[in-house]
GROMACS .gro file of C-alpha atoms in nm:
model
  381
    1MET     CA    1   0.000   0.000   0.000
    2THR     CA    2   0.269   0.245  -0.099
    3ARG     CA    3   0.126   0.588  -0.169
    4HIS     CA    4   0.271   0.743  -0.483
    5ALA     CA    5   0.401   1.096  -0.463
    6THR     CA    6   0.188   1.366  -0.622
    7GLY     CA    7   0.222   1.736  -0.684
    8CYS     CA    8   0.553   1.848  -0.539
    9GLY     CA    9   0.630   1.504  -0.395
   10ALA     CA   10   0.952   1.330  -0.492
   11ARG     CA   11   1.021   0.970  -0.585
   12LEU     CA   12   1.342   0.782  -0.635
   13LEU     CA   13   1.303   0.460  -0.836
   14LEU     CA   14   1.583   0.206  -0.834
   15VAL     CA   15   1.565  -0.078  -1.083
   16VAL     CA   16   1.817  -0.359  -1.126
   17THR     CA   17   1.763  -0.602  -1.412
   18ALA     CA   18   1.950  -0.923  -1.359
   19ALA     CA   19   1.878  -1.284  -1.284
   20GLY     CA   20   1.733  -1.174  -0.949
   21ALA     CA   21   1.561  -0.857  -1.074
   22TRP     CA   22   1.424  -0.626  -0.808
   23ALA     CA   23   1.284  -0.277  -0.787
   24ALA     CA   24   1.278  -0.040  -0.492
   25THR     CA   25   1.092   0.286  -0.448
   26LEU     CA   26   1.161   0.574  -0.213
   27ASP     CA   27   0.882   0.830  -0.173
   28PHE     CA   28   0.895   1.167   0.001
   29ASN     CA   29   0.564   1.327   0.097
   30GLY     CA   30   0.448   1.582   0.345
   31ARG     CA   31   0.149   1.755   0.494
   32ALA     CA   32   0.158   2.118   0.609
   33SER     CA   33  -0.131   2.271   0.799
   34GLY     CA   34  -0.216   2.596   0.970
   35TRP     CA   35  -0.510   2.699   1.184
   36LEU     CA   36  -0.660   3.003   1.348
   37GLY     CA   37  -0.943   2.984   1.597
   38ALA     CA   38  -1.129   3.187   1.857
   39SER     CA   39  -1.352   3.075   2.142
   40ARG     CA   40  -1.537   3.217   2.438
   41ASP     CA   41  -1.621   3.049   2.769
   42SER     CA   42  -1.543   3.239   3.089
   43SER     CA   43  -1.298   3.450   2.885
   44TYR     CA   44  -1.190   3.505   2.526
   45ARG     CA   45  -0.929   3.279   2.373
   46VAL     CA   46  -0.740   3.277   2.041
   47LEU     CA   47  -0.552   2.973   1.912
   48ALA     CA   48  -0.315   2.969   1.615
   49GLY     CA   49  -0.062   2.720   1.493
   50LEU     CA   50   0.146   2.561   1.219
   51ARG     CA   51   0.221   2.193   1.178
   52TYR     CA   52   0.436   2.000   0.931
   53LEU     CA   53   0.445   1.623   0.889
   54PRO     CA   54   0.723   1.520   0.647
   55GLU     CA   55   0.719   1.152   0.553
   56ALA     CA   56   0.958   0.911   0.381
   57ARG     CA   57   0.853   0.566   0.257
   58PHE     CA   58   1.073   0.291   0.120
   59SER     CA   59   0.949  -0.033  -0.034
   60THR     CA   60   1.102  -0.325  -0.219
   61PRO     CA   61   0.992  -0.677  -0.308
   62ILE     CA   62   1.173  -0.973  -0.155
   63GLY     CA   63   1.151  -1.262  -0.394
   64GLU     CA   64   0.811  -1.340  -0.543
   65GLN     CA   65   0.607  -1.372  -0.224
   66PHE     CA   66   0.724  -1.106   0.021
   67ALA     CA   67   0.766  -0.730   0.032
   68PHE     CA   68   0.958  -0.507   0.269
   69ASP     CA   69   0.869  -0.146   0.339
   70ALA     CA   70   0.954   0.121   0.594
   71GLU     CA   71   0.796   0.451   0.691
   72ALA     CA   72   0.931   0.744   0.894
   73SER     CA   73   0.765   1.077   0.974
   74VAL     CA   74   0.793   1.352   1.234
   75ASN     CA   75   0.545   1.596   1.384
   76ALA     CA   76   0.676   1.954   1.390
   77LEU     CA   77   0.443   2.193   1.574
   78LEU     CA   78   0.444   2.564   1.654
   79ALA     CA   79   0.136   2.692   1.841
   80ALA     CA   80   0.019   3.005   2.022
   81ASP     CA   81  -0.255   3.029   2.285
   82VAL     CA   82  -0.376   3.379   2.374
   83ARG     CA   83  -0.617   3.399   2.667
   84SER     CA   84  -0.722   3.742   2.797
   85ARG     CA   85  -0.389   3.914   2.864
   86ALA     CA   86  -0.178   3.598   2.878
   87CYS     CA   87  -0.002   3.440   2.582
   88SER     CA   88   0.176   3.107   2.569
   89LEU     CA   89   0.389   2.966   2.288
   90ALA     CA   90   0.473   2.602   2.228
   91ALA     CA   91   0.721   2.443   1.989
   92ARG     CA   92   0.753   2.068   1.958
   93LEU     CA   93   0.932   1.819   1.738
   94LYS     CA   94   0.869   1.449   1.796
   95PRO     CA   95   0.848   1.124   1.600
   96TYR     CA   96   0.506   1.061   1.448
   97ARG     CA   97   0.553   0.726   1.273
   98GLY     CA   98   0.857   0.505   1.229
   99PHE     CA   99   0.825   0.137   1.148
  100VAL     CA  100   0.944  -0.144   0.923
  101ARG     CA  101   0.711  -0.406   0.776
  102LEU     CA  102   0.743  -0.747   0.614
  103SER     CA  103   0.432  -0.863   0.430
  104SER     CA  104   0.289  -1.116   0.189
  105SER     CA  105  -0.059  -1.177   0.051
  106GLN     CA  106  -0.166  -1.340   0.381
  107PHE     CA  107   0.081  -1.214   0.642
  108GLU     CA  108   0.206  -0.887   0.786
  109ALA     CA  109   0.457  -0.808   1.062
  110ARG     CA  110   0.515  -0.444   1.155
  111ALA     CA  111   0.761  -0.316   1.418
  112GLY     CA  112   0.812   0.038   1.545
  113LEU     CA  113   0.605   0.350   1.612
  114GLN     CA  114   0.269   0.284   1.447
  115LYS     CA  115  -0.105   0.338   1.458
  116ILE     CA  116  -0.317   0.046   1.584
  117ASN     CA  117  -0.695   0.076   1.581
  118PHE     CA  118  -0.996  -0.147   1.525
  119GLY     CA  119  -1.371  -0.164   1.578
  120SER     CA  120  -1.669  -0.023   1.390
  121ALA     CA  121  -1.778   0.268   1.609
  122THR     CA  122  -1.675   0.618   1.501
  123LEU     CA  123  -1.813   0.874   1.747
  124LEU     CA  124  -1.825   0.678   2.076
  125ARG     CA  125  -1.564   0.403   2.078
  126PRO     CA  126  -1.527   0.141   2.354
  127LEU     CA  127  -1.241  -0.005   2.147
  128MET     CA  128  -1.045   0.320   2.136
  129TRP     CA  129  -0.755   0.150   2.314
  130PHE     CA  130  -0.445   0.277   2.134
  131ASP     CA  131  -0.544   0.594   1.944
  132ARG     CA  132  -0.736   0.917   1.998
  133VAL     CA  133  -0.866   1.004   1.653
  134ASP     CA  134  -1.113   1.295   1.669
  135PRO     CA  135  -1.386   1.256   1.402
  136ARG     CA  136  -1.394   1.636   1.365
  137ASP     CA  137  -1.025   1.660   1.276
  138PRO     CA  138  -0.968   1.690   0.897
  139LEU     CA  139  -0.613   1.555   0.949
  140GLU     CA  140  -0.725   1.258   1.164
  141LEU     CA  141  -0.408   1.298   1.370
  142THR     CA  142  -0.326   1.064   1.655
  143ASP     CA  143  -0.008   0.960   1.832
  144GLY     CA  144   0.124   0.614   1.759
  145VAL     CA  145   0.243   0.339   1.992
  146TYR     CA  146   0.577   0.158   1.999
  147GLY     CA  147   0.540  -0.213   1.943
  148LEU     CA  148   0.529  -0.519   1.722
  149LEU     CA  149   0.207  -0.609   1.538
  150GLY     CA  150   0.151  -0.930   1.345
  151ARG     CA  151  -0.153  -1.018   1.135
  152TYR     CA  152  -0.236  -1.337   0.947
  153TYR     CA  153  -0.521  -1.364   0.696
  154PHE     CA  154  -0.660  -1.711   0.629
  155GLN     CA  155  -0.807  -1.799   0.291
  156ASN     CA  156  -1.158  -1.798   0.440
  157ASN     CA  157  -1.097  -1.431   0.541
  158ILE     CA  158  -1.063  -1.505   0.912
  159ASN     CA  159  -0.775  -1.293   1.040
  160VAL     CA  160  -0.574  -1.310   1.360
  161TRP     CA  161  -0.385  -1.021   1.518
  162ALA     CA  162  -0.117  -1.036   1.789
  163TRP     CA  163   0.078  -0.745   1.938
  164GLY     CA  164   0.332  -0.656   2.199
  165LEU     CA  165   0.386  -0.294   2.306
  166LEU     CA  166   0.687  -0.154   2.491
  167GLY     CA  167   0.809   0.193   2.583
  168ASN     CA  168   0.466   0.362   2.599
  169SER     CA  169   0.439   0.544   2.931
  170ALA     CA  170   0.181   0.806   2.826
  171ALA     CA  171  -0.192   0.735   2.856
  172LYS     CA  172  -0.353   0.635   2.528
  173GLY     CA  173  -0.708   0.587   2.411
  174TRP     CA  174  -0.948   0.580   2.707
  175GLU     CA  175  -0.669   0.545   2.961
  176GLN     CA  176  -0.639   0.786   3.253
  177LEU     CA  177  -0.296   0.652   3.357
  178GLY     CA  178  -0.016   0.519   3.143
  179ALA     CA  179   0.152   0.180   3.159
  180VAL     CA  180   0.485   0.099   3.322
  181ARG     CA  181   0.715   0.201   3.041
  182TRP     CA  182   0.953  -0.093   3.016
  183LYS     CA  183   0.712  -0.373   3.099
  184PRO     CA  184   0.545  -0.521   2.790
  185GLU     CA  185   0.178  -0.490   2.703
  186LEU     CA  186   0.043  -0.796   2.522
  187GLY     CA  187  -0.277  -0.864   2.333
  188GLY     CA  188  -0.452  -1.004   2.032
  189ARG     CA  189  -0.766  -1.005   1.822
  190VAL     CA  190  -0.958  -1.253   1.607
  191GLN     CA  191  -1.196  -1.133   1.332
  192VAL     CA  192  -1.440  -1.382   1.178
  193PRO     CA  193  -1.649  -1.287   0.873
  194PHE     CA  194  -2.002  -1.409   0.814
  195PRO     CA  195  -2.260  -1.326   0.546
  196ARG     CA  196  -2.316  -0.947   0.546
  197GLY     CA  197  -2.082  -0.879   0.836
  198GLU     CA  198  -1.813  -0.987   1.078
  199ALA     CA  199  -1.758  -1.051   1.450
  200ALA     CA  200  -1.443  -1.013   1.659
  201ALA     CA  201  -1.300  -1.075   2.004
  202THR     CA  202  -1.008  -0.877   2.151
  203TYR     CA  203  -0.784  -0.904   2.459
  204HIS     CA  204  -0.511  -0.680   2.603
  205HIS     CA  205  -0.297  -0.690   2.918
  206ARG     CA  206  -0.085  -0.413   3.068
  207ILE     CA  207   0.058  -0.298   3.403
  208VAL     CA  208  -0.078   0.042   3.513
  209ASP     CA  209   0.175   0.287   3.657
  210TYR     CA  210   0.063   0.469   3.975
  211HIS     CA  211   0.408   0.597   4.073
  212HIS     CA  212   0.333   0.959   3.983
  213VAL     CA  213  -0.017   0.988   4.133
  214VAL     CA  214   0.023   0.852   4.488
  215LYS     CA  215   0.224   0.998   4.775
  216ILE     CA  216   0.349   0.658   4.887
  217PRO     CA  217   0.438   0.467   4.568
  218GLU     CA  218   0.511   0.149   4.763
  219ALA     CA  219   0.147   0.135   4.876
  220LEU     CA  220  -0.007   0.145   4.529
  221ASP     CA  221   0.252   0.146   4.255
  222GLU     CA  222   0.175  -0.107   3.981
  223GLN     CA  223  -0.157  -0.276   3.906
  224ASP     CA  224  -0.243  -0.541   3.646
  225GLU     CA  225  -0.515  -0.456   3.396
  226ASP     CA  226  -0.686  -0.703   3.163
  227ARG     CA  227  -0.925  -0.590   2.889
  228PHE     CA  228  -1.179  -0.806   2.707
  229ALA     CA  229  -1.395  -0.693   2.417
  230VAL     CA  230  -1.635  -0.826   2.155
  231ASP     CA  231  -1.773  -0.641   1.855
  232THR     CA  232  -1.982  -0.718   1.550
  233LYS     CA  233  -2.118  -0.533   1.251
  234VAL     CA  234  -2.370  -0.620   0.979
  235ASP     CA  235  -2.487  -0.453   0.659
  236ILE     CA  236  -2.853  -0.519   0.585
  237GLY     CA  237  -2.912  -0.203   0.386
  238ILE     CA  238  -2.871  -0.020   0.714
  239GLY     CA  239  -2.531  -0.058   0.877
  240LEU     CA  240  -2.556  -0.186   1.236
  241TRP     CA  241  -2.282  -0.249   1.493
  242VAL     CA  242  -2.235  -0.337   1.859
  243GLU     CA  243  -1.920  -0.309   2.070
  244GLY     CA  244  -1.867  -0.406   2.432
  245ALA     CA  245  -1.556  -0.391   2.650
  246LEU     CA  246  -1.470  -0.495   3.007
  247SER     CA  247  -1.156  -0.396   3.196
  248ARG     CA  248  -1.042  -0.562   3.518
  249GLU     CA  249  -0.779  -0.385   3.732
  250THR     CA  250  -0.626  -0.539   4.041
  251ARG     CA  251  -0.623  -0.353   4.374
  252ARG     CA  252  -0.311  -0.439   4.571
  253LEU     CA  253  -0.275  -0.188   4.856
  254ASP     CA  254   0.005  -0.216   5.112
  255TYR     CA  255   0.075  -0.563   4.975
  256LYS     CA  256  -0.283  -0.677   5.043
  257GLU     CA  257  -0.508  -0.806   4.765
  258LEU     CA  258  -0.836  -0.612   4.751
  259PRO     CA  259  -1.137  -0.680   4.526
  260PRO     CA  260  -1.063  -0.572   4.167
  261MET     CA  261  -1.220  -0.272   3.998
  262TRP     CA  262  -1.417  -0.326   3.678
  263THR     CA  263  -1.487  -0.067   3.410
  264ARG     CA  264  -1.727  -0.136   3.126
  265ALA     CA  265  -1.841   0.029   2.806
  266ALA     CA  266  -2.090  -0.073   2.539
  267VAL     CA  267  -2.215   0.101   2.227
  268VAL     CA  268  -2.480   0.035   1.965
  269GLY     CA  269  -2.472   0.222   1.636
  270ALA     CA  270  -2.631   0.251   1.295
  271ASP     CA  271  -2.577   0.442   0.973
  272TYR     CA  272  -2.771   0.495   0.652
  273THR     CA  273  -2.740   0.714   0.344
  274PHE     CA  274  -3.063   0.881   0.231
  275GLY     CA  275  -3.123   0.983  -0.130
  276ILE     CA  276  -3.122   1.353  -0.052
  277GLY     CA  277  -2.899   1.574  -0.266
  278SER     CA  278  -2.573   1.391  -0.330
  279GLY     CA  279  -2.652   1.152  -0.044
  280LEU     CA  280  -2.728   1.251   0.316
  281GLY     CA  281  -2.532   1.023   0.547
  282VAL     CA  282  -2.671   0.974   0.898
  283MET     CA  283  -2.485   0.798   1.180
  284ALA     CA  284  -2.610   0.751   1.538
  285GLU     CA  285  -2.443   0.586   1.837
  286HIS     CA  286  -2.540   0.539   2.201
  287MET     CA  287  -2.294   0.434   2.471
  288LEU     CA  288  -2.309   0.322   2.833
  289VAL     CA  289  -1.983   0.357   3.027
  290GLY     CA  290  -1.906   0.317   3.395
  291SER     CA  291  -1.733   0.124   3.672
  292ALA     CA  292  -1.828  -0.120   3.950
  293SER     CA  293  -1.684  -0.382   4.184
  294GLU     CA  294  -1.841  -0.656   3.969
  295PRO     CA  295  -1.836  -0.674   3.589
  296PHE     CA  296  -2.215  -0.644   3.558
  297GLY     CA  297  -2.299  -0.520   3.908
  298ARG     CA  298  -2.441  -0.188   4.019
  299GLY     CA  299  -2.200   0.100   3.985
  300THR     CA  300  -2.148   0.450   3.849
  301ASP     CA  301  -2.263   0.457   3.487
  302VAL     CA  302  -2.321   0.741   3.243
  303GLN     CA  303  -2.495   0.737   2.908
  304LEU     CA  304  -2.386   0.929   2.600
  305SER     CA  305  -2.548   0.968   2.259
  306ALA     CA  306  -2.399   1.097   1.936
  307LEU     CA  307  -2.545   1.191   1.598
  308MET     CA  308  -2.354   1.282   1.282
  309LEU     CA  309  -2.494   1.412   0.953
  310GLY     CA  310  -2.281   1.440   0.639
  311LEU     CA  311  -2.384   1.592   0.306
  312PRO     CA  312  -2.158   1.625   0.000
  313LEU     CA  313  -2.212   1.955  -0.183
  314GLY     CA  314  -2.097   1.870  -0.533
  315LEU     CA  315  -1.755   1.718  -0.595
  316LEU     CA  316  -1.546   1.959  -0.388
  317ASP     CA  317  -1.740   2.046  -0.075
  318ASN     CA  318  -1.869   1.853   0.222
  319LEU     CA  319  -2.090   1.968   0.509
  320ARG     CA  320  -2.091   1.778   0.837
  321GLY     CA  321  -2.263   1.826   1.171
  322MET     CA  322  -2.226   1.638   1.501
  323VAL     CA  323  -2.412   1.646   1.830
  324TYR     CA  324  -2.305   1.465   2.148
  325TYR     CA  325  -2.541   1.451   2.445
  326ASP     CA  326  -2.446   1.374   2.805
  327TRP     CA  327  -2.760   1.226   2.965
  328THR     CA  328  -2.616   1.254   3.318
  329ASN     CA  329  -2.552   1.629   3.311
  330HIS     CA  330  -2.805   1.703   3.034
  331ASP     CA  331  -2.543   1.887   2.830
  332PRO     CA  332  -2.524   1.896   2.448
  333TYR     CA  333  -2.193   1.927   2.260
  334SER     CA  334  -2.241   2.049   1.903
  335TYR     CA  335  -2.016   2.087   1.599
  336LEU     CA  336  -2.077   2.208   1.242
  337GLY     CA  337  -1.805   2.192   0.978
  338TRP     CA  338  -1.754   2.268   0.608
  339GLN     CA  339  -1.465   2.130   0.403
  340ARG     CA  340  -1.346   2.195   0.046
  341THR     CA  341  -1.084   1.982  -0.131
  342LEU     CA  342  -0.886   2.125  -0.425
  343ASP     CA  343  -0.612   1.895  -0.559
  344ASN     CA  344  -0.346   1.913  -0.286
  345TRP     CA  345  -0.532   2.171  -0.077
  346VAL     CA  346  -0.796   2.121   0.192
  347PHE     CA  347  -0.984   2.413   0.348
  348SER     CA  348  -1.214   2.366   0.645
  349VAL     CA  349  -1.414   2.582   0.884
  350GLY     CA  350  -1.560   2.439   1.203
  351ALA     CA  351  -1.782   2.590   1.472
  352PHE     CA  352  -1.867   2.438   1.811
  353TRP     CA  353  -2.114   2.503   2.092
  354ASN     CA  354  -2.025   2.336   2.421
  355PRO     CA  355  -2.101   2.402   2.789
  356ASP     CA  356  -1.882   2.666   2.954
  357THR     CA  357  -1.766   2.407   3.208
  358PRO     CA  358  -1.777   2.079   3.016
  359VAL     CA  359  -1.748   1.738   3.174
  360SER     CA  360  -1.505   1.508   2.999
  361LEU     CA  361  -1.704   1.271   2.782
  362GLY     CA  362  -1.416   1.031   2.744
  363ALA     CA  363  -1.482   1.050   2.371
  364PRO     CA  364  -1.309   1.231   2.084
  365GLY     CA  365  -1.599   1.471   2.040
  366GLY     CA  366  -1.589   1.612   2.393
  367GLY     CA  367  -1.393   1.913   2.283
  368ALA     CA  368  -1.325   2.256   2.425
  369ALA     CA  369  -1.542   2.468   2.650
  370GLY     CA  370  -1.777   2.740   2.536
  371LYS     CA  371  -1.844   2.852   2.181
  372GLY     CA  372  -1.589   2.899   1.906
  373ILE     CA  373  -1.483   2.877   1.544
  374GLN     CA  374  -1.168   2.753   1.371
  375LEU     CA  375  -1.026   2.784   1.019
  376THR     CA  376  -0.783   2.514   0.901
  377VAL     CA  377  -0.579   2.504   0.579
  378VAL     CA  378  -0.394   2.187   0.473
  379PHE     CA  379  -0.144   2.137   0.191
  380ASN     CA  380  -0.042   1.785   0.086
  381HIS     CA  381   0.263   1.722  -0.131
   0.00000   0.00000   0.00000
């Protein structure tokens, strides 16, 4: 899946014709973006920034059955945040992706800094374990994870995933606390197709790091966490999907084993495209998320709903609106965006209406406080 360079992109093609003929390609691409936004909650705020994501990709066949490729990219960011009379500047340069991959028609092994995601839900995602993609973001940016991912595809389209992560101390996905950096996280997933859909089961294990959040690290320092999830989706004219996840975390306090803590999340969703204009796409999801001392016992649960409408306006423009609703606090979170795509350019304008003191939804659409608008310009090369 090597993306060919376009526009100002560059490609180096190496071809050797001999008894063992081989060809290698080296692509250079990039994505530059800038944004300017203003919002108002308890005070006025202006946000502006520039980002550049240069990317290099190398690929070459190995014999007749295998291929080797590598990808490397960095995230260069310069941002300003002006709030009332205060102004803060931030400059950051960090790896964005960096991995090598060996693949065939039925097998893939990928090692390095990469994006791992799965599941069918888009707006409210119980299976948002390793990424934080915001559906409102035209760039769909998310940090990667360091690890090894292997996938095998059987001839009947059943596919098996297995991964091991290492060196990821920051919280990712739904996590509130990161893992112990140099202790491996292990997991896997099985996807089974059936007529008009597929079903899957997923597992992940990690050790949660409490060292930085407790005054006496020896009392509560490292806890084991096991996650279990099932999901399925079907297409019967209307797209339907269900996802459910359970997480079990040990409670060892002062070297005593206490009852574990369970967190759970489940979502049901549907989408359909109506024959209005160029096709009005409607997606709705409803999620229950909470925690308890038993996996299905009484506990603290909240319910969230999300609705997204998308309407293409000709070949170049797209209009999209989203509404999240927090049934516990009776707060709506709204977003309306327009996007135009011109060759290598993407222009977008987004406006949001959120509570002045929002409660974290634990979902990508939670967003900032108050009301605001943002203009984003993207150039791909």
